Structures are given as structure tokens and as C-alpha cells.
């Protein structure tokens, strides 16, 4: 089976063409605290603790063919993350959604990467007030730009070269809860440099006992003894991961969310990763050893990839972008 060239489709198919827009939003739109601006003019004060201490939660939702994917679930996950780290979102769900719609609408994007955050914000200046979460001026920022693929069509079609990090473990959930999507990326970023040093393209991080958690910015899956398995802890509950579990159900492929030991990848028939900014990303080698017998992207990984895009473009979990909102969200 051939992998659908989703990125090429976004660049060439008329259903994906950018709609008429103000040229200053050609690269995308940002929303900074209380106003919209062109993406390239967006900035953050250096004393925002989100910037200084990675003290923030965020989420990313995608748009394709003019439809958000699983928007309400992304918003619900974001609300849980805000609660988990004790920041207050200045906007309710409806206003937040209106901002996200307008970001996309102003740039006329039919395929978009839409990112938003609430940071700890500006710290209190009073004596001993740092102990009080309500004394910080939490800040909301967001932007939308053209859809981003972590790996392009050719890379997804041939499969990614992955390593299991030897130098890093994923930060344990008791230290930073990975279910609250957060700015803590240094473990994952350092594992990526290790991948580069070892001649690979991406990395997955184990926990301190050798069980897999997640890849850098993505969930990890393996097909072991005919079952699609993915870690049940130490990772973000990805919405692309959720989508894959649903697609497997539809295809009659058994799934299990359970602890997955790093050694299991050696005998896996297929391995793939999932993330919003990249969809389903087949893996062709782990630690330099080919995965399964296929020597490239696995058949089921490709089938899931293709079904994911076909269903999305047909409206699966889709919310049409309110393009008429351009200029009116607030
Ligand atoms: C650490 C981490 N794990 C997993 C994912 C995948 O989540 P989703 O499929 O909801 O994008 C992401 C997405 O950015 C992530 O940052």
C-alpha cells in the first residue's frame, strides 16, 4: 500500500488552498493577551515565567481542509492542564474557541497548526508572594500558521530511523506530570541530539525501569504478537494516539494500553509514532536494526496513516473553521 502524500496534497489540491487574507497575516496570526497581530510581530516579555522557567501549559490542534480536528477534546485537555499546574485561563471555552477560529480565519488557512498557552506570566513583586499561585498575572498567547509536518511525505513513506535514548529518561510523572502538556522539553530535546549523534532521526525515552514513555513530542506504538500496543503511563494522552486506537477498533486490530518494555521494540512487527504535527509516522529502524521483515514503513502503519487522513478530510471529528469570524472574535 502506498502512503498518501498528505503534505503534497496540502500544497497542491484546490480544497487546501489558502483563502483570501490580509497580506500581513500571510505567515500566520498571533493572539497576545488581548489582541491579534501578524505572527512575525508577536512577542513575549522576558520576565514572563513561562519564558524564564518553562512554567506553562499549552496545546496544539490542527486544521485540515478547513476543519479543526477534535477541537473540543483539545480544549478539554488544555483545561485539565491549566488546573493541574494552577494557572487560570482568562478565557472561557467559548471565547477560547472563538480566538482559535479567528487566528485561522484571519490568515485564510485551510491547513493549520494552531498553538496556544497560558503561562505563569508576570511574577508578583511583593514580599514572599511567590508561594501564592493567585498572585501571578497568568497570560494567554496563541498563534496559527501553515500546518507543520515533523517528517515530510518521503520520510513518512520510507519510515523513520529511531533510537531508544541511553543517555536520558523521560522526567518522571511525579516530577512533571506529562498528562498536563507542558513546556518541559529538555529531556526530549537532549534525546533528539543523541539521535543525531547516533545517525538517527528521532528518539523515544524510557523511564528509569526501561519501560517506554513517549518519543520527543509524540506517542510511541508497536505491533507485538498481532496487537497494537502503546504505553499507558509516563506520557501525554495524545489525541492522535486516541485516534489510532479508534481506527484500530474500526479495522478489527486488537489494541492494548499497557507498560511496554524497550526490549519489545526489537521483536515488534511494526513501530510508529503519532502526533498532531505529523499524524502517523512509521518507523523503519530502532537503534540501527530494521523493524520487522519489511525493511521500511510497515503495512498497518501506512494503512492507519491513510485512513486517518481520508477520514479527516471527510469530516471525522471535524469542526468547520468559522472563516466569517475574521475580525470579530472579541
Ligand atoms: C510530549 C508529547 N507527547 C505526545 C504528543 C502527541 O499528542 P497529540 O497527538 O495530542 O498531538 C505530543 C504532542 O505535541 C507531545 O508534546
mmCIF file of C-alpha atoms and ligand atoms in Angstrom:
data_model
loop_
_atom_site.group_PDB
_atom_site.id
_atom_site.type_symbol
_atom_site.label_atom_id
_atom_site.label_comp_id
_atom_site.label_asym_id
_atom_site.label_seq_id
_atom_site.Cartn_x
_atom_site.Cartn_y
_atom_site.Cartn_z
ATOM 1 C CA UNK A 1 0.000 0.000 0.000
ATOM 2 C CA UNK A 2 1.271 3.473 -0.871
ATOM 3 C CA UNK A 3 1.329 6.212 1.730
ATOM 4 C CA UNK A 4 -0.966 9.152 0.947
ATOM 5 C CA UNK A 5 1.239 12.185 0.286
ATOM 6 C CA UNK A 6 -0.707 14.417 2.652
ATOM 7 C CA UNK A 7 1.800 17.248 2.637
ATOM 8 C CA UNK A 8 1.904 17.403 -1.163
ATOM 9 C CA UNK A 9 -1.902 17.372 -1.182
ATOM 10 C CA UNK A 10 -1.953 20.391 1.137
ATOM 11 C CA UNK A 11 0.322 22.296 -1.224
ATOM 12 C CA UNK A 12 -1.392 21.366 -4.492
ATOM 13 C CA UNK A 13 -5.056 20.421 -4.045
ATOM 14 C CA UNK A 14 -7.565 23.280 -4.565
ATOM 15 C CA UNK A 15 -9.553 22.211 -1.450
ATOM 16 C CA UNK A 16 -6.483 23.118 0.595
ATOM 17 C CA UNK A 17 -5.627 26.470 -0.991
ATOM 18 C CA UNK A 18 -5.254 29.460 1.329
ATOM 19 C CA UNK A 19 -8.323 31.721 1.220
ATOM 20 C CA UNK A 20 -8.051 35.458 0.522
ATOM 21 C CA UNK A 21 -6.472 37.201 3.535
ATOM 22 C CA UNK A 22 -4.861 40.438 4.619
ATOM 23 C CA UNK A 23 -1.216 40.122 3.394
ATOM 24 C CA UNK A 24 0.153 40.966 6.853
ATOM 25 C CA UNK A 25 -1.249 37.616 8.020
ATOM 26 C CA UNK A 26 0.330 35.656 5.164
ATOM 27 C CA UNK A 27 2.659 33.755 7.558
ATOM 28 C CA UNK A 28 0.008 33.379 10.197
ATOM 29 C CA UNK A 29 -1.754 35.153 13.038
ATOM 30 C CA UNK A 30 -0.928 35.537 16.721
ATOM 31 C CA UNK A 31 -3.043 36.493 19.705
ATOM 32 C CA UNK A 32 -1.106 38.150 22.538
ATOM 33 C CA UNK A 33 -3.042 38.539 25.810
ATOM 34 C CA UNK A 34 -5.819 40.737 24.413
ATOM 35 C CA UNK A 35 -5.159 41.454 20.731
ATOM 36 C CA UNK A 36 -4.446 39.858 17.370
ATOM 37 C CA UNK A 37 -1.311 40.664 15.384
ATOM 38 C CA UNK A 38 0.708 39.252 12.483
ATOM 39 C CA UNK A 39 2.666 36.188 13.602
ATOM 40 C CA UNK A 40 6.059 37.754 12.901
ATOM 41 C CA UNK A 41 5.250 40.689 15.218
ATOM 42 C CA UNK A 42 4.259 38.566 18.224
ATOM 43 C CA UNK A 43 6.479 38.785 21.312
ATOM 44 C CA UNK A 44 6.622 37.769 24.981
ATOM 45 C CA UNK A 45 8.028 39.877 27.869
ATOM 46 C CA UNK A 46 11.304 38.361 29.111
ATOM 47 C CA UNK A 47 10.061 38.356 32.719
ATOM 48 C CA UNK A 48 7.144 36.075 31.837
ATOM 49 C CA UNK A 49 7.875 32.993 33.975
ATOM 50 C CA UNK A 50 6.635 30.841 31.117
ATOM 51 C CA UNK A 51 9.730 32.001 29.263
ATOM 52 C CA UNK A 52 12.107 32.138 32.234
ATOM 53 C CA UNK A 53 11.227 28.814 33.904
ATOM 54 C CA UNK A 54 9.267 26.835 31.289
ATOM 55 C CA UNK A 55 6.327 27.389 33.612
ATOM 56 C CA UNK A 56 3.348 26.963 31.325
ATOM 57 C CA UNK A 57 0.907 24.534 29.760
ATOM 58 C CA UNK A 58 -0.107 24.537 26.135
ATOM 59 C CA UNK A 59 -1.949 22.610 23.454
ATOM 60 C CA UNK A 60 -1.816 22.200 19.695
ATOM 61 C CA UNK A 61 -4.782 21.462 17.473
ATOM 62 C CA UNK A 62 -4.640 21.082 13.721
ATOM 63 C CA UNK A 63 -6.878 22.193 10.896
ATOM 64 C CA UNK A 64 -7.061 20.415 7.576
ATOM 65 C CA UNK A 65 -9.302 21.135 4.620
ATOM 66 C CA UNK A 66 -10.892 23.928 6.679
ATOM 67 C CA UNK A 67 -11.792 21.777 9.690
ATOM 68 C CA UNK A 68 -10.374 21.638 13.204
ATOM 69 C CA UNK A 69 -9.699 18.090 14.369
ATOM 70 C CA UNK A 70 -11.056 17.062 17.803
ATOM 71 C CA UNK A 71 -11.202 20.704 18.875
ATOM 72 C CA UNK A 72 -13.354 20.180 21.958
ATOM 73 C CA UNK A 73 -11.114 17.380 23.188
ATOM 74 C CA UNK A 74 -8.022 19.545 22.766
ATOM 75 C CA UNK A 75 -9.739 22.307 24.722
ATOM 76 C CA UNK A 76 -10.800 19.873 27.447
ATOM 77 C CA UNK A 77 -7.235 18.537 27.724
ATOM 78 C CA UNK A 78 -5.951 22.102 27.928
ATOM 79 C CA UNK A 79 -8.426 22.968 30.702
ATOM 80 C CA UNK A 80 -7.236 19.921 32.710
ATOM 81 C CA UNK A 81 -3.617 21.006 32.195
ATOM 82 C CA UNK A 82 -4.358 24.545 33.459
ATOM 83 C CA UNK A 83 -5.959 23.086 36.549
ATOM 84 C CA UNK A 84 -3.059 20.667 37.115
ATOM 85 C CA UNK A 85 -0.460 23.443 37.255
ATOM 86 C CA UNK A 86 -2.725 26.041 38.880
ATOM 87 C CA UNK A 87 -2.909 28.672 36.178
ATOM 88 C CA UNK A 88 -6.143 30.493 35.426
ATOM 89 C CA UNK A 89 -7.201 30.735 31.813
ATOM 90 C CA UNK A 90 -8.569 34.279 31.371
ATOM 91 C CA UNK A 91 -10.969 32.989 28.685
ATOM 92 C CA UNK A 92 -13.808 30.508 28.977
ATOM 93 C CA UNK A 93 -14.085 27.639 26.466
ATOM 94 C CA UNK A 94 -16.320 29.535 24.093
ATOM 95 C CA UNK A 95 -14.095 32.621 23.920
ATOM 96 C CA UNK A 96 -11.004 30.470 23.639
ATOM 97 C CA UNK A 97 -12.574 28.613 20.698
ATOM 98 C CA UNK A 98 -13.546 31.925 19.073
ATOM 99 C CA UNK A 99 -9.919 33.101 19.309
ATOM 100 C CA UNK A 100 -8.638 29.868 17.752
ATOM 101 C CA UNK A 101 -11.166 30.161 14.921
ATOM 102 C CA UNK A 102 -10.239 33.763 14.276
ATOM 103 C CA UNK A 103 -6.495 33.022 14.218
ATOM 104 C CA UNK A 104 -7.057 30.607 11.358
ATOM 105 C CA UNK A 105 -9.689 32.751 9.664
ATOM 106 C CA UNK A 106 -7.535 35.909 9.537
ATOM 107 C CA UNK A 107 -4.765 34.030 7.724
ATOM 108 C CA UNK A 108 -7.259 32.226 5.479
ATOM 109 C CA UNK A 109 -5.569 28.922 6.313
ATOM 110 C CA UNK A 110 -7.261 25.681 5.235
ATOM 111 C CA UNK A 111 -4.487 23.573 6.818
ATOM 112 C CA UNK A 112 -3.117 24.974 10.042
ATOM 113 C CA UNK A 113 -1.059 24.324 13.122
ATOM 114 C CA UNK A 114 -2.788 26.117 15.989
ATOM 115 C CA UNK A 115 -0.894 26.526 19.268
ATOM 116 C CA UNK A 116 -1.983 28.170 22.483
ATOM 117 C CA UNK A 117 -0.740 28.544 26.025
ATOM 118 C CA UNK A 118 -1.419 30.040 29.410
ATOM 119 C CA UNK A 119 1.888 30.887 31.083
ATOM 120 C CA UNK A 120 2.517 31.555 34.766
ATOM 121 C CA UNK A 121 3.007 35.058 33.470
ATOM 122 C CA UNK A 122 4.353 38.054 35.317
ATOM 123 C CA UNK A 123 5.550 37.183 38.858
ATOM 124 C CA UNK A 124 4.303 39.086 41.917
ATOM 125 C CA UNK A 125 6.697 41.727 43.137
ATOM 126 C CA UNK A 126 5.563 41.660 46.789
ATOM 127 C CA UNK A 127 7.438 40.007 49.635
ATOM 128 C CA UNK A 128 7.030 36.201 49.812
ATOM 129 C CA UNK A 129 4.176 36.195 47.279
ATOM 130 C CA UNK A 130 5.773 33.577 45.003
ATOM 131 C CA UNK A 131 4.138 30.914 47.189
ATOM 132 C CA UNK A 132 0.691 32.091 46.119
ATOM 133 C CA UNK A 133 -0.459 30.925 42.663
ATOM 134 C CA UNK A 134 -3.182 33.578 42.529
ATOM 135 C CA UNK A 135 -0.647 36.431 42.769
ATOM 136 C CA UNK A 136 0.814 35.762 39.307
ATOM 137 C CA UNK A 137 -0.553 37.551 36.295
ATOM 138 C CA UNK A 138 -1.190 34.477 34.071
ATOM 139 C CA UNK A 139 -1.002 35.252 30.371
ATOM 140 C CA UNK A 140 -2.686 33.785 27.286
ATOM 141 C CA UNK A 141 -0.836 33.578 23.953
ATOM 142 C CA UNK A 142 -1.780 31.755 20.762
ATOM 143 C CA UNK A 143 -0.887 31.514 17.115
ATOM 144 C CA UNK A 144 -1.882 29.784 13.892
ATOM 145 C CA UNK A 145 0.376 29.097 10.953
ATOM 146 C CA UNK A 146 0.565 26.714 7.984
ATOM 147 C CA UNK A 147 0.289 23.046 9.026
ATOM 148 C CA UNK A 148 3.644 21.634 10.126
ATOM 149 C CA UNK A 149 4.823 18.099 9.328
ATOM 150 C CA UNK A 150 7.545 16.829 11.674
ATOM 151 C CA UNK A 151 8.508 14.429 8.854
ATOM 152 C CA UNK A 152 7.763 15.055 5.198
ATOM 153 C CA UNK A 153 5.966 12.700 2.815
ATOM 154 C CA UNK A 154 9.154 10.947 1.689
ATOM 155 C CA UNK A 155 10.310 10.349 5.255
ATOM 156 C CA UNK A 156 6.930 9.003 6.359
ATOM 157 C CA UNK A 157 6.722 6.804 3.269
ATOM 158 C CA UNK A 158 10.121 5.180 3.856
ATOM 159 C CA UNK A 159 9.949 5.136 7.673
ATOM 160 C CA UNK A 160 11.901 6.976 10.372
ATOM 161 C CA UNK A 161 15.189 5.912 11.970
ATOM 162 C CA UNK A 162 14.535 5.922 15.715
ATOM 163 C CA UNK A 163 16.722 5.412 18.766
ATOM 164 C CA UNK A 164 15.796 4.455 22.297
ATOM 165 C CA UNK A 165 17.670 7.007 24.362
ATOM 166 C CA UNK A 166 20.514 5.625 26.503
ATOM 167 C CA UNK A 167 21.511 8.996 27.921
ATOM 168 C CA UNK A 168 18.109 10.301 29.032
ATOM 169 C CA UNK A 169 14.946 9.102 30.702
ATOM 170 C CA UNK A 170 11.625 10.945 30.456
ATOM 171 C CA UNK A 171 11.119 13.096 33.516
ATOM 172 C CA UNK A 172 9.058 11.020 35.973
ATOM 173 C CA UNK A 173 5.358 11.921 36.319
ATOM 174 C CA UNK A 174 5.820 12.796 39.983
ATOM 175 C CA UNK A 175 8.299 15.491 38.943
ATOM 176 C CA UNK A 176 6.375 16.939 35.993
ATOM 177 C CA UNK A 177 3.072 15.340 35.014
ATOM 178 C CA UNK A 178 3.272 14.532 31.280
ATOM 179 C CA UNK A 179 -0.544 14.401 31.056
ATOM 180 C CA UNK A 180 -0.577 18.175 31.516
ATOM 181 C CA UNK A 181 1.010 19.197 28.206
ATOM 182 C CA UNK A 182 3.813 21.473 29.330
ATOM 183 C CA UNK A 183 6.943 23.373 28.321
ATOM 184 C CA UNK A 184 9.321 20.859 29.915
ATOM 185 C CA UNK A 185 11.166 19.630 26.813
ATOM 186 C CA UNK A 186 14.837 19.447 27.772
ATOM 187 C CA UNK A 187 14.897 15.679 28.322
ATOM 188 C CA UNK A 188 13.206 15.127 24.944
ATOM 189 C CA UNK A 189 15.348 17.696 23.140
ATOM 190 C CA UNK A 190 18.625 16.253 24.510
ATOM 191 C CA UNK A 191 17.470 12.785 23.405
ATOM 192 C CA UNK A 192 16.997 14.225 19.903
ATOM 193 C CA UNK A 193 20.613 15.433 19.851
ATOM 194 C CA UNK A 194 21.637 11.940 20.960
ATOM 195 C CA UNK A 195 19.653 10.586 17.995
ATOM 196 C CA UNK A 196 21.567 12.926 15.697
ATOM 197 C CA UNK A 197 24.886 11.835 17.227
ATOM 198 C CA UNK A 198 23.931 8.190 16.628
ATOM 199 C CA UNK A 199 22.954 8.792 12.996
ATOM 200 C CA UNK A 200 19.200 8.554 13.592
ATOM 201 C CA UNK A 201 16.297 10.965 13.144
ATOM 202 C CA UNK A 202 14.202 10.787 16.304
ATOM 203 C CA UNK A 203 14.243 9.424 19.843
ATOM 204 C CA UNK A 204 11.989 7.635 22.283
ATOM 205 C CA UNK A 205 12.636 7.913 26.018
ATOM 206 C CA UNK A 206 12.345 5.105 28.546
ATOM 207 C CA UNK A 207 11.553 5.534 32.243
ATOM 208 C CA UNK A 208 14.011 4.640 34.979
ATOM 209 C CA UNK A 209 12.997 0.947 34.753
ATOM 210 C CA UNK A 210 13.446 0.620 30.999
ATOM 211 C CA UNK A 211 9.778 0.918 30.050
ATOM 212 C CA UNK A 212 8.926 3.227 27.168
ATOM 213 C CA UNK A 213 7.188 6.506 27.896
ATOM 214 C CA UNK A 214 6.951 8.647 24.766
ATOM 215 C CA UNK A 215 9.033 9.926 21.902
ATOM 216 C CA UNK A 216 10.061 13.570 21.605
ATOM 217 C CA UNK A 217 6.717 15.340 21.164
ATOM 218 C CA UNK A 218 4.964 12.143 20.089
ATOM 219 C CA UNK A 219 3.438 8.907 21.356
ATOM 220 C CA UNK A 220 5.010 5.561 20.543
ATOM 221 C CA UNK A 221 3.289 2.403 19.281
ATOM 222 C CA UNK A 222 4.490 -1.118 18.439
ATOM 223 C CA UNK A 223 2.764 -4.117 16.919
ATOM 224 C CA UNK A 224 3.645 -7.066 19.155
ATOM 225 C CA UNK A 225 2.105 -10.534 18.601
ATOM 226 C CA UNK A 226 -0.603 -9.019 16.407
ATOM 227 C CA UNK A 227 -1.654 -6.398 18.968
ATOM 228 C CA UNK A 228 -1.075 -2.660 18.632
ATOM 229 C CA UNK A 229 0.438 -1.661 21.979
ATOM 230 C CA UNK A 230 1.208 1.771 23.428
ATOM 231 C CA UNK A 231 2.378 2.873 26.888
ATOM 232 C CA UNK A 232 -0.375 3.632 29.380
ATOM 233 C CA UNK A 233 1.675 5.879 31.646
ATOM 234 C CA UNK A 234 4.536 8.359 31.712
ATOM 235 C CA UNK A 235 3.205 10.072 28.582
ATOM 236 C CA UNK A 236 0.744 12.606 27.265
ATOM 237 C CA UNK A 237 -2.624 11.113 26.340
ATOM 238 C CA UNK A 238 -2.217 12.176 22.725
ATOM 239 C CA UNK A 239 -5.308 12.805 20.654
ATOM 240 C CA UNK A 240 -3.631 11.290 17.598
ATOM 241 C CA UNK A 241 -2.941 8.250 19.824
ATOM 242 C CA UNK A 242 -6.650 8.209 20.718
ATOM 243 C CA UNK A 243 -7.497 8.430 17.016
ATOM 244 C CA UNK A 244 -5.244 5.455 16.209
ATOM 245 C CA UNK A 245 -6.908 3.380 18.925
ATOM 246 C CA UNK A 246 -10.292 4.208 17.356
ATOM 247 C CA UNK A 247 -9.049 3.390 13.846
ATOM 248 C CA UNK A 248 -7.688 0.034 15.033
ATOM 249 C CA UNK A 249 -11.123 -0.723 16.502
ATOM 250 C CA UNK A 250 -12.670 0.038 13.150
ATOM 251 C CA UNK A 251 -10.180 -2.225 11.351
ATOM 252 C CA UNK A 252 -10.622 -5.044 13.880
ATOM 253 C CA UNK A 253 -6.997 -4.813 15.051
ATOM 254 C CA UNK A 254 -6.584 -5.599 18.765
ATOM 255 C CA UNK A 255 -5.043 -2.854 20.928
ATOM 256 C CA UNK A 256 -3.599 -2.659 24.420
ATOM 257 C CA UNK A 257 -2.556 0.353 26.501
ATOM 258 C CA UNK A 258 -0.048 -1.160 28.909
ATOM 259 C CA UNK A 259 3.553 -0.920 30.059
ATOM 260 C CA UNK A 260 5.780 -1.547 27.044
ATOM 261 C CA UNK A 261 9.378 -2.532 27.732
ATOM 262 C CA UNK A 262 12.047 -1.037 25.459
ATOM 263 C CA UNK A 263 13.216 -4.575 24.564
ATOM 264 C CA UNK A 264 9.824 -5.289 22.979
ATOM 265 C CA UNK A 265 10.648 -2.965 20.092
ATOM 266 C CA UNK A 266 13.307 -5.440 18.905
ATOM 267 C CA UNK A 267 10.695 -8.112 18.158
ATOM 268 C CA UNK A 268 7.939 -5.765 17.044
ATOM 269 C CA UNK A 269 6.455 -6.322 13.600
ATOM 270 C CA UNK A 270 5.924 -2.596 13.172
ATOM 271 C CA UNK A 271 6.683 0.555 15.124
ATOM 272 C CA UNK A 272 5.195 4.003 14.583
ATOM 273 C CA UNK A 273 4.797 7.344 16.341
ATOM 274 C CA UNK A 274 1.841 9.714 16.475
ATOM 275 C CA UNK A 275 1.488 13.443 16.964
ATOM 276 C CA UNK A 276 -0.753 16.286 15.813
ATOM 277 C CA UNK A 277 2.062 17.878 13.801
ATOM 278 C CA UNK A 278 2.808 14.840 11.720
ATOM 279 C CA UNK A 279 -0.065 12.365 12.084
ATOM 280 C CA UNK A 280 1.120 8.738 11.964
ATOM 281 C CA UNK A 281 4.845 8.349 11.422
ATOM 282 C CA UNK A 282 6.058 4.843 10.516
ATOM 283 C CA UNK A 283 9.447 3.773 11.901
ATOM 284 C CA UNK A 284 11.831 1.639 9.820
ATOM 285 C CA UNK A 285 14.686 1.092 12.287
ATOM 286 C CA UNK A 286 15.248 1.138 16.042
ATOM 287 C CA UNK A 287 18.796 1.569 17.352
ATOM 288 C CA UNK A 288 20.101 0.797 13.851
ATOM 289 C CA UNK A 289 18.187 -2.512 13.498
ATOM 290 C CA UNK A 290 15.429 -2.792 10.870
ATOM 291 C CA UNK A 291 11.934 -3.176 12.315
ATOM 292 C CA UNK A 292 10.093 -6.365 11.283
ATOM 293 C CA UNK A 293 10.738 -8.013 7.944
ATOM 294 C CA UNK A 294 9.568 -5.179 5.722
ATOM 295 C CA UNK A 295 12.686 -3.018 5.900
ATOM 296 C CA UNK A 296 10.661 0.189 5.591
ATOM 297 C CA UNK A 297 7.343 1.636 6.714
ATOM 298 C CA UNK A 298 5.035 -1.169 7.868
ATOM 299 C CA UNK A 299 1.775 -2.036 6.071
ATOM 300 C CA UNK A 300 -0.501 -1.456 9.067
ATOM 301 C CA UNK A 301 1.237 1.831 9.899
ATOM 302 C CA UNK A 302 0.609 3.020 6.339
ATOM 303 C CA UNK A 303 -2.977 1.779 6.424
ATOM 304 C CA UNK A 304 -3.617 3.698 9.662
ATOM 305 C CA UNK A 305 -1.915 6.795 8.255
ATOM 306 C CA UNK A 306 -4.036 6.749 5.125
ATOM 307 C CA UNK A 307 -7.292 6.045 6.908
ATOM 308 C CA UNK A 308 -6.566 8.864 9.364
ATOM 309 C CA UNK A 309 -6.237 11.428 6.552
ATOM 310 C CA UNK A 310 -9.090 10.079 4.425
ATOM 311 C CA UNK A 311 -11.463 10.176 7.388
ATOM 312 C CA UNK A 312 -10.309 13.627 8.484
ATOM 313 C CA UNK A 313 -10.860 15.047 5.040
ATOM 314 C CA UNK A 314 -14.346 13.511 5.087
ATOM 315 C CA UNK A 315 -15.148 15.359 8.336
ATOM 316 C CA UNK A 316 -14.268 12.829 11.067
ATOM 317 C CA UNK A 317 -14.185 14.630 14.472
ATOM 318 C CA UNK A 318 -14.195 17.844 12.427
ATOM 319 C CA UNK A 319 -15.350 21.353 13.363
ATOM 320 C CA UNK A 320 -15.558 23.685 10.350
ATOM 321 C CA UNK A 321 -13.476 26.841 10.804
ATOM 322 C CA UNK A 322 -15.711 29.913 11.160
ATOM 323 C CA UNK A 323 -13.984 31.917 8.425
ATOM 324 C CA UNK A 324 -16.687 34.562 8.697
ATOM 325 C CA UNK A 325 -15.280 35.327 12.173
ATOM 326 C CA UNK A 326 -12.162 37.064 10.819
ATOM 327 C CA UNK A 327 -12.036 40.286 12.864
ATOM 328 C CA UNK A 328 -14.928 39.519 15.237
ATOM 329 C CA UNK A 329 -13.802 37.025 17.917
ATOM 330 C CA UNK A 330 -13.660 39.516 20.789
HETATM 331 C C1 LIG B 1 5.292 15.092 24.825
HETATM 332 C C2 LIG B 1 4.241 14.793 23.813
HETATM 333 N N1 LIG B 1 3.727 13.552 23.720
HETATM 334 C C3 LIG B 1 2.776 13.234 22.816
HETATM 335 C C4 LIG B 1 2.295 14.175 21.914
HETATM 336 C C5 LIG B 1 1.231 13.803 20.910
HETATM 337 O O1 LIG B 1 -0.019 14.345 21.284
HETATM 338 P P1 LIG B 1 -1.117 14.729 20.204
HETATM 339 O O2 LIG B 1 -1.354 13.512 19.387
HETATM 340 O O3 LIG B 1 -2.323 15.125 21.005
HETATM 341 O O4 LIG B 1 -0.559 15.841 19.400
HETATM 342 C C6 LIG B 1 2.810 15.480 21.977
HETATM 343 C C7 LIG B 1 2.321 16.499 21.049
HETATM 344 O O5 LIG B 1 2.917 17.552 20.899
HETATM 345 C C8 LIG B 1 3.787 15.804 22.951
HETATM 346 O O6 LIG B 1 4.305 17.041 23.050
#
